[in-house]
PDB file of C-alpha atoms in Angstrom:
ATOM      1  CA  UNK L   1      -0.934  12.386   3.638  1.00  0.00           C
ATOM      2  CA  UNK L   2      -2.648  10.015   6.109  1.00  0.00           C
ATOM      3  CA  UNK L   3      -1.431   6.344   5.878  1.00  0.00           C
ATOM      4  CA  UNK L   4      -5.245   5.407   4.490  1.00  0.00           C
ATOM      5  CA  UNK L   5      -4.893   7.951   1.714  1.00  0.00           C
ATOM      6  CA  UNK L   6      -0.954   6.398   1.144  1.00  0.00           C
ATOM      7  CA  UNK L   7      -2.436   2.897   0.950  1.00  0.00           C
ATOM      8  CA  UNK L   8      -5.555   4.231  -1.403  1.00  0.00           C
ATOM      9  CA  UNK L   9      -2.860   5.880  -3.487  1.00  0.00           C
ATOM     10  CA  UNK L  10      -0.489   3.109  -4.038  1.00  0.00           C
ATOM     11  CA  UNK L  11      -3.670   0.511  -5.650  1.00  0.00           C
ATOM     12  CA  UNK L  12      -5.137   3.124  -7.488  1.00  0.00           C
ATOM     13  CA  UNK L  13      -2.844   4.508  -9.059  1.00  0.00           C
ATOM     14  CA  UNK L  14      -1.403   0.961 -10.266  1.00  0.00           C
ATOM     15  CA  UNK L  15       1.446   0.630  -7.547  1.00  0.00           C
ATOM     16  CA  UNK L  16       2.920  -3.115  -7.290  1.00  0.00           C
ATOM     17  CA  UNK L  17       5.919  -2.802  -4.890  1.00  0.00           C
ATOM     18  CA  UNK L  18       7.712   0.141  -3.193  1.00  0.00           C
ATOM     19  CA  UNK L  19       9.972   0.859  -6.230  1.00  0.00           C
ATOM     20  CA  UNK L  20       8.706   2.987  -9.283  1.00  0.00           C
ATOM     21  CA  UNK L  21       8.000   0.510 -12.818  1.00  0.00           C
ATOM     22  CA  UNK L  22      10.829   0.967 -15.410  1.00  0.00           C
ATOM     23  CA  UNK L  23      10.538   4.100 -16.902  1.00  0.00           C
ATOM     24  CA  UNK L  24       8.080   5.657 -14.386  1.00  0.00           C
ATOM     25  CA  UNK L  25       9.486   9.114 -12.827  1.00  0.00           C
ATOM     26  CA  UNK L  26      10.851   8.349  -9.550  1.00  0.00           C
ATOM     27  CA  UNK L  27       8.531  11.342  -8.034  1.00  0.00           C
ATOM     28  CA  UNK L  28       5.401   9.034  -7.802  1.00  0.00           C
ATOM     29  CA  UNK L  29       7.496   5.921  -6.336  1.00  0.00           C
ATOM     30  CA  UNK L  30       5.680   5.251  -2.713  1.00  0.00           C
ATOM     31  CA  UNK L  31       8.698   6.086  -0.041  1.00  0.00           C
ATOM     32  CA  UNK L  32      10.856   2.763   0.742  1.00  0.00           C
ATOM     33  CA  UNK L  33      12.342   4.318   3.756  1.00  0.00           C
ATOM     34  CA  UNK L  34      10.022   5.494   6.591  1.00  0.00           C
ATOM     35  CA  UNK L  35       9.217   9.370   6.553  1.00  0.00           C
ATOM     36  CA  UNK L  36      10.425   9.242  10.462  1.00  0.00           C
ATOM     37  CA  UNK L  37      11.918   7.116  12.691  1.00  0.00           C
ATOM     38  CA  UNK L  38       8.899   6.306  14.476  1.00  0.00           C
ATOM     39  CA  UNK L  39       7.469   4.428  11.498  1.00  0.00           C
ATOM     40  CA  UNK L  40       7.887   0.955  10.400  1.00  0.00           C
ATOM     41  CA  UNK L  41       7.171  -0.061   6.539  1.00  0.00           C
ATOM     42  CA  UNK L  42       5.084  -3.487   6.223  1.00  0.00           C
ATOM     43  CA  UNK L  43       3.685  -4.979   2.816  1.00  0.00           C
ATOM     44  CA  UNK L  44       0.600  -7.320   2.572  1.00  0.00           C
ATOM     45  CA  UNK L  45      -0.641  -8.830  -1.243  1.00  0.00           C
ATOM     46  CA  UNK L  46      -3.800 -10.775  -2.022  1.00  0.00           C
ATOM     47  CA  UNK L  47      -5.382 -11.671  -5.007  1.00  0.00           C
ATOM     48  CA  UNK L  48      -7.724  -9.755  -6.674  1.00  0.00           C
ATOM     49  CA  UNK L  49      -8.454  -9.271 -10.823  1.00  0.00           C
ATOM     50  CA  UNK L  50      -8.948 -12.875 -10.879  1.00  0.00           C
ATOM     51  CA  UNK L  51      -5.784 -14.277 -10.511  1.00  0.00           C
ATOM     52  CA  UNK L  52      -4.043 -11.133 -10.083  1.00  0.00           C
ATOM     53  CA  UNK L  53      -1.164 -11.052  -6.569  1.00  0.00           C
ATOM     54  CA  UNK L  54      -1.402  -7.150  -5.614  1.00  0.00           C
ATOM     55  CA  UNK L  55       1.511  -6.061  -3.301  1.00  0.00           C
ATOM     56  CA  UNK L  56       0.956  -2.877  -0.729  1.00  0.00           C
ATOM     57  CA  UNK L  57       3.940  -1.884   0.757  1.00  0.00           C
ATOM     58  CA  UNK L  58       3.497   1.044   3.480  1.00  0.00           C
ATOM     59  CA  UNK L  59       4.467   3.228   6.296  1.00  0.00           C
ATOM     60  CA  UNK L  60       3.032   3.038   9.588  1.00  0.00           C
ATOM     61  CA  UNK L  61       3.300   3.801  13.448  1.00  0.00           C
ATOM     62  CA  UNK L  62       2.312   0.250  14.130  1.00  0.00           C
ATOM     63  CA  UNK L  63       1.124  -3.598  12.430  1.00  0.00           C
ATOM     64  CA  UNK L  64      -2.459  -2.663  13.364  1.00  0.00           C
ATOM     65  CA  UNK L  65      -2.511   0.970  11.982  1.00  0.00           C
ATOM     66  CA  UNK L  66      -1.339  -0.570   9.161  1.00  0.00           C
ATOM     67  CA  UNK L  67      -3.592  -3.653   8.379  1.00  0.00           C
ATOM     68  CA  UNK L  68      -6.285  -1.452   9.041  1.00  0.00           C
ATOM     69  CA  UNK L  69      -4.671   0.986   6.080  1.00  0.00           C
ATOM     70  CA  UNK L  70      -4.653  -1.932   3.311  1.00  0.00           C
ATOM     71  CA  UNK L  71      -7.783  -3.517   4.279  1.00  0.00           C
ATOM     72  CA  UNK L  72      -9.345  -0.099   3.520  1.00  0.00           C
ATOM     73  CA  UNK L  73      -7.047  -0.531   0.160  1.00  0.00           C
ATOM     74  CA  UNK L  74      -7.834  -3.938  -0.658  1.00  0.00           C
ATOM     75  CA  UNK L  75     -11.631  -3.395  -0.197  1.00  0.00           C
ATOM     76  CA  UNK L  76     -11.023  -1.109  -2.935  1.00  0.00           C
ATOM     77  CA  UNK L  77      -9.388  -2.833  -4.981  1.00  0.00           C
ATOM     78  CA  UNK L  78     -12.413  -5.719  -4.760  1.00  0.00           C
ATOM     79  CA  UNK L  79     -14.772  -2.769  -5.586  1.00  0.00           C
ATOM     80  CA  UNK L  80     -12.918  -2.079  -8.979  1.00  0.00           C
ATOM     81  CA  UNK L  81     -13.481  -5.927 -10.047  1.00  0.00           C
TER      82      UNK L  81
END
């Protein structure tokens, strides 16, 4: 899965953190350790919803791949307000 689709993943599907919700089957949790040693793991929030802090938390090769993954994400996220 390509770190855009990860980041796309992890706000639609409700995502908050790195860690699954209480209750939720670990399968779905977005990986807290990188997939390989190469990547890094970086979060970024804003607000969106109103009032509404929403947390991406992601693997990447670099801070740039990265940023560029959750603004893709978090332009999303503005669409669905």
């Amino acid at each position: 899965m390509s770190e855009r689709a990860l980041a796309l993943a992890a706000v639609v599907l409700g995502w908050a953190g790195c860690a699954p919700a209480p209750g939720e089957p670990a399968a779905l949790a977005v990986p807290v350790a990188p997939a390989a040693p190469e990547l890094q793991r970086f979060r970024f929030e804003e607000v969106h919803f109103g009032n509404v802090p929403v947390e991406l938390c992601l693997c990447a090769r670099d801070q740039e791949t990265a940023r560029a993954a959750a603004r893709v994400a978090f332009a999303r996220v503005a669409e669905l307000t």
